[in-house]
Coordinates of C-alpha atoms in Angstrom, one line a residue:
Chain A
M1 CA 6.5 -26.9 -38.8
L2 CA 7.8 -25.3 -36.4
R3 CA 10.0 -22.6 -37.7
A4 CA 12.4 -19.6 -35.7
D5 CA 13.1 -17.1 -38.1
R6 CA 16.3 -14.4 -37.9
V7 CA 15.6 -14.3 -34.1
K8 CA 17.8 -12.4 -32.2
V9 CA 18.0 -11.6 -28.8
E10 CA 20.7 -9.2 -26.4
L11 CA 20.8 -8.9 -22.6
N12 CA 22.5 -6.0 -21.5
G13 CA 23.9 -5.0 -25.2
R14 CA 25.3 -8.7 -25.2
K15 CA 24.0 -10.4 -27.9
I16 CA 23.0 -13.7 -26.9
L17 CA 21.9 -15.1 -30.1
R18 CA 22.1 -13.8 -33.4
D19 CA 19.9 -14.2 -36.7
I20 CA 18.9 -17.8 -35.5
T21 CA 16.9 -19.7 -38.7
C22 CA 15.7 -23.2 -38.2
Y23 CA 12.6 -25.4 -38.3
L24 CA 11.3 -28.8 -37.8
E25 CA 8.5 -31.1 -39.0
R26 CA 6.4 -32.5 -36.6
G27 CA 7.8 -36.5 -36.8
E28 CA 11.5 -34.8 -36.6
I29 CA 13.9 -35.2 -33.8
M30 CA 16.0 -31.6 -34.4
L31 CA 19.6 -31.9 -31.9
V32 CA 20.6 -28.5 -31.0
A33 CA 24.2 -28.6 -29.6
G34 CA 27.2 -26.1 -28.5
P35 CA 29.6 -25.2 -26.1
N36 CA 27.9 -23.8 -22.8
G37 CA 26.7 -20.0 -23.3
S38 CA 26.4 -20.4 -26.8
G39 CA 22.7 -19.5 -26.2
K40 CA 20.9 -23.3 -26.9
S41 CA 19.0 -23.0 -23.8
S42 CA 17.8 -19.0 -24.7
L43 CA 17.1 -20.4 -28.6
L44 CA 13.9 -22.9 -26.7
K45 CA 13.1 -19.8 -24.5
C46 CA 12.6 -17.4 -27.6
I47 CA 10.4 -20.3 -29.1
M48 CA 8.7 -21.1 -25.8
G49 CA 8.0 -16.6 -25.6
L50 CA 9.6 -16.8 -22.4
M51 CA 12.0 -14.8 -23.6
E52 CA 12.0 -11.0 -25.3
F53 CA 13.6 -11.5 -28.5
K54 CA 14.0 -10.2 -32.5
G55 CA 12.4 -11.6 -35.2
R56 CA 9.5 -14.3 -35.9
V57 CA 8.4 -17.6 -35.1
F58 CA 5.7 -19.8 -36.7
L59 CA 4.0 -22.5 -36.1
D60 CA 1.9 -24.9 -39.3
D61 CA 2.7 -21.3 -41.2
V62 CA 0.7 -19.5 -38.3
E63 CA 2.9 -16.6 -36.7
I64 CA 2.8 -17.0 -33.1
T65 CA 5.8 -14.4 -32.3
N66 CA 3.3 -12.3 -30.4
L67 CA 1.8 -15.2 -28.5
K68 CA 2.0 -16.0 -25.0
P69 CA 3.4 -18.9 -23.2
S70 CA -0.1 -20.1 -22.3
E71 CA -1.5 -19.5 -26.4
R72 CA 1.9 -21.1 -27.4
F73 CA 1.1 -24.1 -25.0
K74 CA -2.4 -24.8 -26.6
M75 CA -1.6 -24.4 -30.1
G76 CA 0.9 -27.9 -29.0
I77 CA 4.4 -26.6 -27.8
T78 CA 5.7 -27.6 -24.5
L79 CA 9.3 -26.8 -22.9
A80 CA 10.8 -29.3 -20.3
P81 CA 13.3 -26.4 -19.2
E82 CA 16.6 -26.9 -17.8
R83 CA 17.7 -27.2 -14.1
L84 CA 15.3 -29.4 -12.7
R85 CA 12.3 -26.7 -12.8
V86 CA 9.3 -27.7 -10.6
A87 CA 7.0 -26.4 -7.9
K88 CA 8.7 -27.2 -5.0
N89 CA 6.0 -27.0 -2.3
L90 CA 3.9 -29.3 -4.1
T91 CA 4.0 -32.9 -4.4
V92 CA 5.0 -34.7 -7.6
E93 CA 1.5 -35.9 -7.9
E94 CA -0.1 -32.2 -7.8
N95 CA 3.2 -30.9 -10.1
V96 CA 2.3 -33.6 -12.5
S97 CA -1.8 -33.5 -12.6
I98 CA -1.6 -29.7 -13.4
S99 CA -0.2 -30.9 -16.7
G100 CA -2.8 -34.4 -17.0
D101 CA -2.7 -37.6 -16.0
F102 CA -1.0 -38.5 -12.9
Q103 CA -1.9 -42.5 -13.8
E104 CA 0.0 -41.6 -17.8
A105 CA 2.7 -40.2 -15.6
L106 CA 3.5 -43.7 -13.7
E107 CA 3.1 -45.6 -17.1
I108 CA 6.4 -43.5 -18.4
F109 CA 8.4 -43.7 -14.7
P110 CA 6.5 -46.1 -12.4
E111 CA 9.5 -45.0 -10.2
L112 CA 7.3 -41.9 -9.3
R113 CA 4.7 -43.9 -7.4
P114 CA 5.9 -43.9 -4.1
L115 CA 7.2 -40.1 -4.3
A116 CA 3.4 -39.6 -5.4
K117 CA 3.1 -37.5 -1.9
K118 CA 6.5 -36.2 -1.5
K119 CA 7.4 -32.3 -1.4
A120 CA 9.7 -32.6 -4.8
G121 CA 11.5 -29.7 -3.0
K122 CA 12.3 -32.7 -1.2
L123 CA 13.3 -35.0 -4.5
S124 CA 17.1 -35.6 -5.6
G125 CA 18.4 -34.2 -8.6
G126 CA 17.3 -37.3 -11.0
E127 CA 13.6 -37.6 -9.0
R128 CA 12.8 -34.2 -9.8
Q129 CA 14.0 -34.8 -13.7
M130 CA 11.2 -37.2 -13.9
V131 CA 9.1 -34.5 -12.7
V132 CA 10.3 -32.0 -15.3
L133 CA 9.7 -34.9 -18.0
A134 CA 6.4 -36.2 -17.2
R135 CA 5.2 -32.9 -17.2
A136 CA 6.2 -32.3 -20.6
F137 CA 5.4 -35.5 -21.6
I138 CA 1.9 -36.2 -20.6
S139 CA 0.8 -32.5 -22.0
K140 CA 0.5 -34.2 -25.4
P141 CA 2.4 -31.8 -27.5
K142 CA 2.4 -31.0 -31.0
Y143 CA 6.4 -29.8 -30.7
L144 CA 8.2 -30.7 -28.2
L145 CA 11.2 -29.1 -26.5
L146 CA 13.8 -30.6 -23.7
D147 CA 16.2 -28.9 -22.6
E148 CA 18.9 -31.2 -21.1
P149 CA 16.7 -33.1 -20.4
F150 CA 19.3 -36.4 -19.1
Q151 CA 20.2 -34.2 -16.0
G152 CA 20.9 -35.8 -13.1
L153 CA 19.0 -39.1 -14.4
H154 CA 21.3 -42.2 -14.2
K155 CA 22.0 -44.1 -16.9
D156 CA 19.0 -46.4 -17.2
L157 CA 16.7 -44.3 -17.0
R158 CA 18.7 -41.8 -19.5
V159 CA 18.1 -45.1 -21.9
R160 CA 14.2 -45.3 -21.1
V161 CA 14.2 -41.4 -21.7
I162 CA 16.2 -42.2 -25.7
N163 CA 13.7 -44.5 -26.1
L164 CA 11.1 -42.0 -25.4
I165 CA 11.7 -39.4 -27.1
Y166 CA 12.0 -41.7 -29.8
S167 CA 8.7 -43.0 -29.5
L168 CA 7.1 -39.7 -29.1
S169 CA 8.8 -38.5 -32.5
K170 CA 6.7 -40.9 -34.1
K171 CA 3.9 -38.2 -33.1
C172 CA 5.2 -34.8 -33.0
G173 CA 8.4 -32.7 -33.2
V174 CA 11.0 -33.3 -30.7
V175 CA 14.2 -30.4 -30.1
V176 CA 16.5 -31.2 -27.8
V177 CA 19.1 -29.1 -26.2
T178 CA 21.4 -31.8 -24.7
H179 CA 25.4 -32.0 -23.6
D180 CA 24.6 -35.7 -22.4
E181 CA 24.0 -38.8 -24.3
L182 CA 25.0 -36.5 -28.0
D183 CA 25.8 -39.5 -29.7
E184 CA 23.1 -41.2 -28.7
I185 CA 20.2 -37.8 -30.3
F186 CA 22.5 -37.4 -32.7
L187 CA 22.1 -40.6 -34.4
M188 CA 18.4 -40.5 -34.1
S189 CA 18.0 -37.0 -35.1
D190 CA 16.9 -35.7 -38.4
K191 CA 17.8 -32.2 -38.2
T192 CA 21.1 -30.4 -36.1
C193 CA 21.7 -26.8 -35.1
I194 CA 25.2 -26.2 -33.7
L195 CA 25.2 -23.0 -32.2
V196 CA 28.3 -21.4 -31.3
G197 CA 28.7 -17.5 -29.5
G198 CA 24.7 -17.4 -30.5
E199 CA 25.3 -17.6 -34.0
V200 CA 24.6 -20.9 -36.4
L201 CA 27.3 -22.6 -37.3
Y202 CA 25.5 -25.3 -38.9
F203 CA 21.9 -25.8 -39.6
G204 CA 20.9 -29.4 -41.8
D205 CA 20.3 -32.5 -42.0
S206 CA 22.2 -34.7 -39.2
E207 CA 23.9 -36.5 -42.0
G208 CA 25.9 -33.4 -43.1
A209 CA 26.8 -32.7 -39.7
E210 CA 28.3 -36.0 -38.6
Q211 CA 32.1 -34.5 -39.0
L212 CA 31.0 -31.3 -37.7
I213 CA 29.6 -33.3 -34.4
R214 CA 32.5 -36.2 -33.7
E215 CA 35.2 -33.3 -34.2
M216 CA 33.6 -30.7 -31.6
F217 CA 31.8 -32.7 -29.0
I218 CA 32.1 -36.4 -29.2
Chain B
M1 CA -5.9 -31.0 4.1
V2 CA -5.9 -32.8 7.7
A3 CA -3.8 -29.7 9.4
L4 CA -6.7 -27.1 7.7
K5 CA -9.9 -29.0 9.1
K6 CA -8.2 -28.8 12.9
D7 CA -7.6 -25.8 11.8
F8 CA -11.4 -25.0 10.8
I9 CA -12.5 -26.8 14.3
L10 CA -10.4 -24.5 16.0
I11 CA -11.4 -21.2 14.6
L12 CA -14.9 -22.2 15.0
T13 CA -14.2 -22.8 19.0
I14 CA -12.4 -19.4 19.4
L15 CA -15.5 -17.7 17.8
L16 CA -18.0 -19.8 19.8
L17 CA -16.3 -19.0 22.8
P18 CA -17.6 -14.9 23.1
L19 CA -21.2 -16.3 22.3
L20 CA -20.8 -18.4 25.8
L21 CA -19.6 -15.8 28.1
R22 CA -22.3 -13.8 26.6
S23 CA -20.5 -10.3 27.9
S24 CA -21.0 -7.7 25.4
F25 CA -17.3 -6.1 26.2
V26 CA -16.0 -9.4 25.6
V27 CA -17.6 -9.6 22.0
S28 CA -16.9 -6.4 21.0
V29 CA -13.2 -7.3 21.5
A30 CA -14.1 -10.5 19.7
T31 CA -15.3 -8.6 16.8
I32 CA -12.5 -6.1 16.6
A33 CA -10.2 -9.6 16.4
V34 CA -12.8 -11.0 13.4
I35 CA -12.2 -8.4 11.8
Y36 CA -8.9 -7.8 11.3
S37 CA -8.5 -12.0 11.5
I38 CA -10.6 -11.9 8.2
L39 CA -7.7 -8.4 7.0
S40 CA -4.9 -11.1 7.9
L41 CA -6.3 -13.9 6.3
S42 CA -7.0 -11.9 2.8
W43 CA -2.8 -11.4 3.4
F44 CA -1.9 -14.5 4.3
F45 CA -3.7 -15.8 1.1
M46 CA -1.3 -13.3 -0.9
E47 CA 2.0 -13.9 0.7
K48 CA 2.0 -17.8 1.6
E49 CA -0.5 -18.9 -1.9
A50 CA 0.6 -16.3 -4.1
G51 CA 4.0 -15.7 -3.1
W52 CA 3.1 -11.6 -2.8
A53 CA 4.0 -10.2 0.1
S54 CA 2.0 -7.1 0.7
L55 CA 2.1 -3.8 3.1
A56 CA -1.0 -2.5 1.6
H57 CA -3.7 -4.4 2.2
S58 CA -5.2 -1.9 4.2
I59 CA -6.1 -0.1 1.0
P60 CA -8.8 -2.0 0.0
F61 CA -9.8 -2.4 3.2
G62 CA -9.9 0.8 3.6
I63 CA -11.4 2.0 0.2
A64 CA -14.1 -0.4 0.8
A65 CA -15.0 1.1 4.2
Y66 CA -14.6 4.5 2.6
A67 CA -16.8 3.8 -0.5
L68 CA -19.9 2.3 1.8
A69 CA -19.6 5.5 4.0
I70 CA -20.1 7.8 0.9
N71 CA -22.0 5.9 -1.4
P72 CA -22.6 2.1 -1.5
T73 CA -22.5 2.2 -5.2
L74 CA -18.7 2.9 -5.3
L75 CA -18.2 -0.3 -3.9
I76 CA -17.1 -2.0 -7.1
L77 CA -15.0 0.9 -8.3
A78 CA -13.4 0.9 -4.8
F79 CA -12.7 -3.1 -5.5
L80 CA -11.4 -2.6 -9.1
L81 CA -9.2 0.3 -7.6
S82 CA -7.3 -1.9 -5.6
L83 CA -7.1 -4.6 -7.9
L84 CA -5.7 -1.9 -10.8
L85 CA -3.0 -0.5 -8.2
F86 CA -2.1 -4.5 -6.5
A87 CA -1.5 -5.6 -10.4
A88 CA 0.9 -2.2 -11.2
L89 CA 3.0 -2.3 -8.6
S90 CA 3.5 -5.9 -8.8
L91 CA 5.1 -5.5 -12.4
S92 CA 8.3 -4.2 -10.3
G93 CA 8.9 -7.9 -9.4
R94 CA 8.2 -9.8 -6.5
E95 CA 11.0 -8.1 -4.3
K96 CA 9.9 -4.6 -5.0
F97 CA 6.4 -4.8 -4.1
V98 CA 6.8 -5.2 -0.6
F99 CA 8.5 -1.9 -0.8
T100 CA 6.0 -0.1 -3.3
S101 CA 3.0 -1.5 -1.2
F102 CA 4.3 -0.1 1.8
I103 CA 5.0 3.3 -0.1
T104 CA 1.8 3.5 -1.5
A105 CA -0.1 2.7 1.8
V106 CA 1.5 5.6 3.0
V107 CA 0.4 8.3 0.6
F108 CA -2.8 6.4 0.8
W109 CA -3.1 7.4 4.3
Y110 CA -1.8 11.1 4.2
L111 CA -4.1 11.6 0.8
S112 CA -7.4 9.6 3.1
H113 CA -7.1 13.1 5.4
Y114 CA -8.3 15.1 2.2
I115 CA -11.5 13.1 1.6
T116 CA -13.9 15.8 1.9
L117 CA -17.3 16.0 0.6
S118 CA -19.8 18.7 0.8
V119 CA -23.5 17.7 2.6
N120 CA -26.6 20.2 2.3
G121 CA -23.4 23.0 2.3
E122 CA -21.3 21.4 5.1
I123 CA -18.2 20.4 4.1
V124 CA -17.8 15.9 6.0
G125 CA -14.5 14.2 5.7
G126 CA -11.5 14.7 6.1
E127 CA -10.0 14.0 9.4
E128 CA -13.3 12.9 10.7
G129 CA -14.0 10.8 8.1
F130 CA -17.4 9.4 7.6
S131 CA -20.3 7.6 9.7
F132 CA -22.3 5.0 8.9
Q133 CA -25.5 3.1 10.2
S134 CA -23.4 0.8 12.8
I135 CA -25.7 -2.7 12.7
G136 CA -24.5 -3.5 16.7
I137 CA -22.3 -5.6 18.6
W138 CA -24.1 -8.6 18.1
E139 CA -24.9 -8.8 14.7
S140 CA -21.3 -7.6 14.1
Y141 CA -20.0 -10.4 15.9
L142 CA -22.7 -12.8 13.8
L143 CA -21.3 -11.6 10.1
S144 CA -17.6 -11.0 10.9
S145 CA -17.5 -15.0 12.3
S146 CA -19.4 -16.0 9.6
M147 CA -17.2 -14.2 7.0
L148 CA -14.0 -15.3 8.5
L149 CA -15.6 -19.3 8.5
L150 CA -16.3 -19.0 5.0
F151 CA -13.0 -17.1 4.0
F152 CA -11.3 -19.8 5.5
A153 CA -13.3 -22.8 4.1
S154 CA -13.2 -21.1 0.5
F155 CA -9.2 -20.2 1.3
A156 CA -8.9 -24.6 1.7
L157 CA -11.2 -25.6 -0.8
I158 CA -9.1 -23.5 -3.2
R159 CA -6.1 -25.2 -2.0
K160 CA -6.7 -28.4 -3.2
S161 CA -8.5 -27.0 -6.8
G162 CA -7.0 -27.1 -9.8
L163 CA -6.8 -23.3 -9.1
G164 CA -5.0 -23.4 -6.0
L165 CA -2.3 -25.6 -7.4
K166 CA -1.5 -23.6 -10.5
I167 CA -1.4 -20.6 -7.9
E168 CA 1.0 -22.1 -5.9
A169 CA 3.1 -23.8 -8.9
V170 CA 3.4 -20.2 -10.1
R171 CA 4.8 -18.9 -7.0
D172 CA 7.2 -21.7 -6.8
D173 CA 8.9 -20.9 -10.1
E174 CA 7.3 -19.2 -12.9
I175 CA 9.6 -20.5 -15.8
A176 CA 8.6 -23.9 -15.0
A177 CA 5.0 -22.9 -14.6
R178 CA 5.0 -20.8 -17.4
S179 CA 6.5 -23.5 -19.5
I180 CA 3.6 -26.0 -19.2
G181 CA 1.3 -23.4 -20.4
I182 CA 0.0 -21.5 -17.2
D183 CA -0.8 -18.4 -17.4
A184 CA 1.3 -16.6 -14.7
F185 CA -0.3 -13.3 -15.2
K186 CA -3.6 -14.1 -15.3
I187 CA -3.3 -16.4 -12.5
R188 CA -1.6 -13.7 -10.4
I189 CA -4.5 -11.5 -10.8
V190 CA -6.9 -14.1 -10.3
S191 CA -4.4 -14.2 -6.7
F192 CA -5.0 -11.0 -6.0
T193 CA -8.7 -10.8 -7.0
I194 CA -9.7 -13.3 -4.5
S195 CA -7.2 -11.5 -1.8
V196 CA -8.5 -8.3 -2.6
I197 CA -12.2 -9.6 -2.3
T198 CA -11.6 -10.6 0.9
A199 CA -10.0 -7.3 2.6
T200 CA -12.8 -5.1 0.9
V201 CA -15.1 -7.5 3.2
A202 CA -13.4 -7.1 6.5
G203 CA -13.3 -3.3 5.3
L204 CA -17.3 -3.7 5.1
C205 CA -17.4 -5.6 8.6
Y206 CA -15.6 -2.6 10.1
L207 CA -17.6 -0.2 9.1
L208 CA -20.7 -1.7 9.9
Y209 CA -19.0 -2.6 13.5
F210 CA -17.7 0.8 14.6
G211 CA -20.4 2.6 12.1
H212 CA -17.7 5.4 11.3
V213 CA -14.5 5.2 9.3
S214 CA -11.7 7.8 9.5
P215 CA -8.1 8.1 7.6
E216 CA -6.7 5.6 10.8
I217 CA -8.0 3.1 8.9
F218 CA -5.3 3.5 6.0
S219 CA -2.5 4.2 8.8
V220 CA 1.0 2.3 8.6
E221 CA -0.6 0.1 12.0
V222 CA -3.4 -1.4 10.2
A223 CA -0.8 -1.7 7.1
L224 CA 1.5 -3.4 8.9
L225 CA -1.1 -5.6 11.0
P226 CA -1.6 -8.7 8.3
F227 CA 2.2 -9.3 8.5
V228 CA 2.9 -9.2 12.2
A229 CA -0.2 -10.5 13.0
S230 CA 1.1 -13.7 10.2
L231 CA 4.6 -14.0 12.0
I232 CA 3.3 -14.2 15.5
A233 CA 1.8 -17.7 15.5
G234 CA 3.1 -19.5 13.1
N235 CA 2.8 -20.8 9.1
R236 CA -0.1 -22.2 9.1
W237 CA -3.7 -21.1 8.0
L238 CA -4.5 -20.5 11.8
S239 CA -1.4 -18.1 12.6
P240 CA -3.1 -14.9 10.8
V241 CA -6.4 -15.5 13.3
V242 CA -4.2 -16.6 15.9
G243 CA -2.1 -13.7 15.4
S244 CA -5.0 -10.9 14.8
Y245 CA -6.6 -11.8 18.5
T246 CA -3.1 -11.5 19.9
V247 CA -2.3 -7.9 18.3
V248 CA -6.2 -7.2 19.8
I249 CA -6.2 -8.5 23.3
V250 CA -2.7 -7.3 24.2
S251 CA -3.6 -3.6 22.8
R252 CA -6.8 -4.1 24.9
A253 CA -5.4 -5.3 28.1
F254 CA -2.3 -3.0 28.3
S255 CA -5.2 0.4 26.5
G256 CA -5.4 1.7 30.9
I257 CA -2.0 1.7 31.3
L258 CA -0.3 2.0 27.9
P259 CA -2.2 2.7 25.0
E260 CA 0.1 2.2 22.6
A261 CA 1.5 -1.5 23.7
H262 CA 0.8 -3.1 20.7
L263 CA 3.2 -0.7 18.9
L264 CA 6.0 -2.3 21.0
L265 CA 4.4 -5.8 20.2
Y266 CA 4.7 -4.6 16.7
A267 CA 8.6 -3.6 16.9
A268 CA 9.4 -7.1 18.9
V269 CA 8.0 -9.1 15.8
L270 CA 9.9 -6.9 12.9
I271 CA 12.9 -7.0 14.4
L272 CA 12.4 -10.5 15.1
S273 CA 10.8 -11.4 12.1
P274 CA 13.8 -13.3 10.1
K275 CA 14.3 -15.5 13.0
L276 CA 10.4 -16.0 13.2
K277 CA 9.7 -16.9 10.0
G278 CA 13.0 -19.2 10.3
W279 CA 11.3 -21.0 13.6
W280 CA 8.1 -21.2 11.8
S281 CA 9.6 -23.1 8.4
A282 CA 12.0 -25.4 10.7
S283 CA 8.3 -26.3 12.4
V284 CA 6.4 -26.6 9.1
D285 CA 9.6 -29.1 7.7

């Protein structure tokens, strides 16, 4: 189980996250929804160890609160960050190879084959997002944190990523923060966490969140 | 990789030329250029690969020379001190690192005037510095040239290795790199270590050639030299070498009529640095 327990973040006197508690098991998908600035990405950064926070994070009952991101990664947590973040001066192949086998990435996104030798900084938004996702997918995580995974992708690729998330969730836990394709992700999610103003408005089984989600976002 | 091979062949040619001319004067000038080339290459590695622009490479360069001159057993301590200093300065972030490293270099220059030892009741060091047995012009040239080739080849190999990819990934986007499990701080320290080892070797070559080290080794001119040299000649791995040769040759060519000619070159490069950076980036694209 991956569990965030009473996570709080304060930046320059502003409370970004207030006592957030949520968890998911391997084999589950958790949708994290909320308006812009509600703290969704910050929550993922805290779980990955990329942001200072108060509170605790546990992975399979082991406290990982004070572990570095590299140690959390070794324990099985991977984050695909938002804003299409890649090493822009490395080629597509080099970017992906850091994380695992490039051939495996090509099986997921064959579109990357002709781009293998192209620098990531010269890619379009959608191409860059494929690199971000490929790096995360091939790292064989136990828990995968996806921050806006559909950014820049066209409809066909979005459908493929939705299917990938679904098939990955058979083996690992997947946390998805998204504004796009919210209805699809919500339908296949087991848990939903709705954040508003850095606070949990709802956390629990997705069935119980249907009305809220439909009223607020869809 | 093709560009790196070309650069390696060009450096090899530059290094062989003085040997063909068989002139002690040419070899003595070339030795200084090669030593500064190693120093500039160490700077270039840290700036281009790791993304940390230091203006304090005079510190590992100078400390190594001082350590060897005073007591060779101090060399490891000298290396560790330089590494620790860079690591500590980097905690303030990339932008501030340029300024804090430069201020530290100036402080070292000032303090180096007070490095003295009592030998048989006589005070040595201070402004005069320390002496050491020189190994001779030709031997120095062969030693420093071999070191330059060795480091150049090593950097080319590192660039294409898993470590090189991680160093570049951290430079380009630390958050993205950390998200896929790269220990950014560890990678930073590894890249600083590689750079400091190179600058340390340059310092040792300096002392073995000149047979003397004084506070001038920590001067602002030496601190700025790798930056200026790397900007003069482009954005390739060959650039710090060509730049260092240019600075040394200009300095020697005008030494009779204008001893501080190289400072004019420094000033011109510093004033034009934003434009030069733009040109070289455009030429790479």
